[in-house]
Amino acid sequence: MKQLHGESRLPPGLRDTENKTMGSIRALKGTRDILPDEIAYWQWVEAKARQSFKLSGYSEIRTPIFEDTALFSRGIGEATDVVGKEMYTFEDKGNRSTTLRPENTAGVVRAYIQNGLASKGGVQRLWYTGPMFRYEQPQGGRQRQFNQLGAEVLGSKDPRADAEVIAIAQDLLKGIGLTNLTMDLNSVGDKTDRAAYREALVAYLTPYQDELDADSQDRLTRNPLRILDSKNERTQEIVVDAPNLQDHLSSESKAFFEQVQQALTDLGISYQLNPRLVRGLDYYTHTAFEIQSSDLGAQATVCGGGRYDGLIEQLGGPATPAVGWAMGMERLMILLKELREAPLVEMDFYVVSRGEAAQAQALKIAQSLRRQGFGADLDLSGSAFGKQFKRADRSGAVACIILGDSEAENNSLQLKWLKSGEQEERPQASFLQNIEALRQQIEQARSA
Ligand code: ATP
Ligand code: MG
C-alpha cells in the first residue's frame, strides 16, 4: 500500500512504472527491432543506395527526427491523413508543439531554407535515410516507426530532373534484384489547374454526397482530390465518371508532362498512366508517381514521389521548383528476404585460444590485425578447442589463428586456411611483417 501512495505522486504517464519493472517491457505497438540476423540486408541495401547516389552526384543530408509541428501542418497540409490523423505530436517541457517527423521532404526543405542552400545557386541534389513516425494501424509492411530512403532535387524545373530521380529509384530497385515492379504515373498540374479541377470535381460529387463513404464525405470539403483513390467500392463506382484531371491541365502543364514521359521513354523506363493517382500529400504539382511490387500484399507501394514546385515558397523560402521520392525500407526488406539469403558478413580471421598466456597473446594478435585493416573475430568463450573450431567454421572467416600452450611458449601461432584445411605454423613476430602478402593470401583463399 505504501508503494501505491508513492506512485500516485508520480506525474501521469510514469505511474505504471511499478508494473513495468515487474514484467518485462516490450517494444511499443508498430515498432520492431532489427536484429543482427537481419541487419546484413539493411546494410547491403544502404550500401547500394549510397553508391548509386554517389555516382549520381547526390549528397547525403541528415535532419532532426523531431521538428516544429507547424512545419508539417503547413508543409504537408492540414487536410491530409498524415497531418490530420497520423502524427506523433506532443508538447515538450517548454510547451513547444513538437512532432516526430512523418516524412522527410518538409524537413529537408526547412534545412535548405534555413541554411541558405538556395543562395549557393544551381541545383541541389540530396538524399537521406532514417526513421519516420506515423500513428497508423500496424500490419504487414505498415509500422508506426518505419524507415525511408529518399531523394530530393531542389532548384530545377527541367523535366529531365523528374526523369532522373525516377530512373535512380528504378535502377536502385532493379539493382537490388527486385522484379515484378510497375510504375503508375500522372500529372496533377500546377496550382491553378488543380483549383479549376477541384471545383469541377466537387460539382460532380456533391449530388452523390450521401452515397460516398464517410472518409470521402469528409474529404469533399477538405481534400476532394483524395476521393479519387478511395478504396471504397461505391465511391469507386461514383468516381468512374468523374471529370478527368487531365482535361483541366493547361497547355504548359500538358507539354511538361509530355516531356517527362519522353525522357522516361528515352531511358527505357516503362510506366502506365493513372489519371487517378493523386498521392497523399498536398504539396505535389505536375509529376506524381508510385512504384508497386506485385510480390507485396495490400501494402504494395515501395516508392512514391513527384514534383513539389510550391513547397519551398510555402515554407518561407524563395520560389524553387523541386522533385523527389521516398521509398519504404521495410517493404524493400520484405521483398529482398524472399529473393535471397542474408548476404554473408565477410570476415578474414577467427582467432581461437586456450590457456592463460595464449589467450593474452590472442587478444593482442586480434587487435593488431584489426589495426592493419583485417577483419578479426576473437573467440572469447574460453570453451574447449573443439567448440571454438566449430564456431570458426560458421563465422564466415577465411582463416583461423590458433594459439595453445605450446604456441604461447614458442611465441608462434598456427594459421589454418578454413576452406582447404591446410595449416602452417608461423612466428608471431613476423606474422604481421608483410601485410600486403598476407592480404593477398586472404583474397586468394577467399576466392578459391
Ligand atoms: P500508403 O498508401 O502505403 O500509406 P503513403 O502514400 O502514405 O503510403 P508516402 O508518404 O508516399 O506513403 O511514403 C513513401 C513510402 O514510404 C510508401 O510508398 C511506403 O513504401 C513507405 N511507407 C509509408 N508509410 C509507411 C508505414 N506506416 N510503414 C512502412 N512503410 C511506410
Ligand atoms: Mg499512408
PDB file of C-alpha atoms and ligand atoms in Angstrom, residues 82 86 102-103 134 136 141-148 226 231 279-281 284 290-291 299-305 325-331, ligand 1:
ATOM      1  CA  VAL A  82      -0.729  12.243 -42.433  1.00  0.00           C
ATOM      2  CA  GLU A  86      -1.200  10.084 -38.189  1.00  0.00           C
ATOM      3  CA  PRO A 102       6.128  11.590 -40.512  1.00  0.00           C
ATOM      4  CA  GLU A 103       8.178  12.079 -43.691  1.00  0.00           C
ATOM      5  CA  ARG A 134       3.070   7.710 -38.242  1.00  0.00           C
ATOM      6  CA  GLU A 136      -1.290   4.017 -38.143  1.00  0.00           C
ATOM      7  CA  GLY A 141       4.603  -3.514 -44.366  1.00  0.00           C
ATOM      8  CA  ARG A 142       2.992  -0.834 -42.204  1.00  0.00           C
ATOM      9  CA  GLN A 143       4.533   0.266 -38.935  1.00  0.00           C
ATOM     10  CA  ARG A 144       4.424   3.258 -36.615  1.00  0.00           C
ATOM     11  CA  GLN A 145       8.161   3.705 -36.772  1.00  0.00           C
ATOM     12  CA  PHE A 146       9.438   2.842 -40.225  1.00  0.00           C
ATOM     13  CA  ASN A 147      12.406   3.810 -42.364  1.00  0.00           C
ATOM     14  CA  GLN A 148      12.510   5.698 -45.600  1.00  0.00           C
ATOM     15  CA  ARG A 226      -8.049  12.304 -52.445  1.00  0.00           C
ATOM     16  CA  LYS A 231     -10.740   2.106 -51.786  1.00  0.00           C
ATOM     17  CA  ARG A 279      -0.788  10.911 -53.698  1.00  0.00           C
ATOM     18  CA  GLY A 280      -1.444  11.738 -50.087  1.00  0.00           C
ATOM     19  CA  LEU A 281       0.464  14.942 -49.597  1.00  0.00           C
ATOM     20  CA  TYR A 284       2.680  17.800 -55.190  1.00  0.00           C
ATOM     21  CA  GLU A 290       4.277   5.347 -57.461  1.00  0.00           C
ATOM     22  CA  ILE A 291       6.246   2.158 -57.921  1.00  0.00           C
ATOM     23  CA  GLN A 299       0.831  -2.586 -48.954  1.00  0.00           C
ATOM     24  CA  ALA A 300       2.199  -2.829 -52.495  1.00  0.00           C
ATOM     25  CA  THR A 301       3.770   0.599 -52.926  1.00  0.00           C
ATOM     26  CA  VAL A 302       7.524   0.608 -52.365  1.00  0.00           C
ATOM     27  CA  CYS A 303       8.264   4.085 -53.638  1.00  0.00           C
ATOM     28  CA  GLY A 304       6.264   7.251 -54.123  1.00  0.00           C
ATOM     29  CA  GLY A 305       7.171  10.718 -55.196  1.00  0.00           C
ATOM     30  CA  TRP A 325      10.680  10.473 -53.836  1.00  0.00           C
ATOM     31  CA  ALA A 326      10.668   8.292 -50.743  1.00  0.00           C
ATOM     32  CA  MET A 327      10.986   4.535 -50.509  1.00  0.00           C
ATOM     33  CA  GLY A 328       9.729   2.348 -47.680  1.00  0.00           C
ATOM     34  CA  MET A 329      12.708   0.346 -46.460  1.00  0.00           C
ATOM     35  CA  GLU A 330      10.666  -2.244 -44.535  1.00  0.00           C
ATOM     36  CA  ARG A 331       8.738  -3.108 -47.699  1.00  0.00           C
TER      37      ARG A 331
HETATM   38  P1  ATP B   1       0.477   4.175 -48.098  1.00  0.00           P
HETATM   39  O1  ATP B   1      -0.531   4.408 -49.157  1.00  0.00           O
HETATM   40  O2  ATP B   1       1.071   2.812 -48.120  1.00  0.00           O
HETATM   41  O3  ATP B   1       0.013   4.585 -46.728  1.00  0.00           O
HETATM   42  P2  ATP B   1       1.745   6.724 -48.344  1.00  0.00           P
HETATM   43  O4  ATP B   1       1.187   7.346 -49.560  1.00  0.00           O
HETATM   44  O5  ATP B   1       1.232   7.122 -47.012  1.00  0.00           O
HETATM   45  O6  ATP B   1       1.697   5.124 -48.466  1.00  0.00           O
HETATM   46  P3  ATP B   1       4.285   8.024 -48.684  1.00  0.00           P
HETATM   47  O7  ATP B   1       4.005   9.106 -47.738  1.00  0.00           O
HETATM   48  O8  ATP B   1       4.289   8.291 -50.118  1.00  0.00           O
HETATM   49  O9  ATP B   1       3.330   6.802 -48.354  1.00  0.00           O
HETATM   50  O10 ATP B   1       5.672   7.322 -48.282  1.00  0.00           O
HETATM   51  C1  ATP B   1       6.517   6.687 -49.253  1.00  0.00           C
HETATM   52  C2  ATP B   1       6.710   5.232 -48.938  1.00  0.00           C
HETATM   53  O11 ATP B   1       7.020   5.026 -47.572  1.00  0.00           O
HETATM   54  C3  ATP B   1       5.494   4.369 -49.152  1.00  0.00           C
HETATM   55  O12 ATP B   1       5.359   4.030 -50.503  1.00  0.00           O
HETATM   56  C4  ATP B   1       5.812   3.161 -48.321  1.00  0.00           C
HETATM   57  O13 ATP B   1       6.689   2.283 -49.010  1.00  0.00           O
HETATM   58  C5  ATP B   1       6.524   3.766 -47.149  1.00  0.00           C
HETATM   59  N1  ATP B   1       5.605   3.921 -46.006  1.00  0.00           N
HETATM   60  C6  ATP B   1       4.686   4.888 -45.798  1.00  0.00           C
HETATM   61  N2  ATP B   1       4.048   4.720 -44.621  1.00  0.00           N
HETATM   62  C7  ATP B   1       4.584   3.595 -44.061  1.00  0.00           C
HETATM   63  C8  ATP B   1       4.360   2.881 -42.841  1.00  0.00           C
HETATM   64  N3  ATP B   1       3.472   3.294 -41.950  1.00  0.00           N
HETATM   65  N4  ATP B   1       5.086   1.761 -42.604  1.00  0.00           N
HETATM   66  C9  ATP B   1       6.022   1.334 -43.500  1.00  0.00           C
HETATM   67  N5  ATP B   1       6.283   1.958 -44.667  1.00  0.00           N
HETATM   68  C10 ATP B   1       5.572   3.074 -44.947  1.00  0.00           C
END
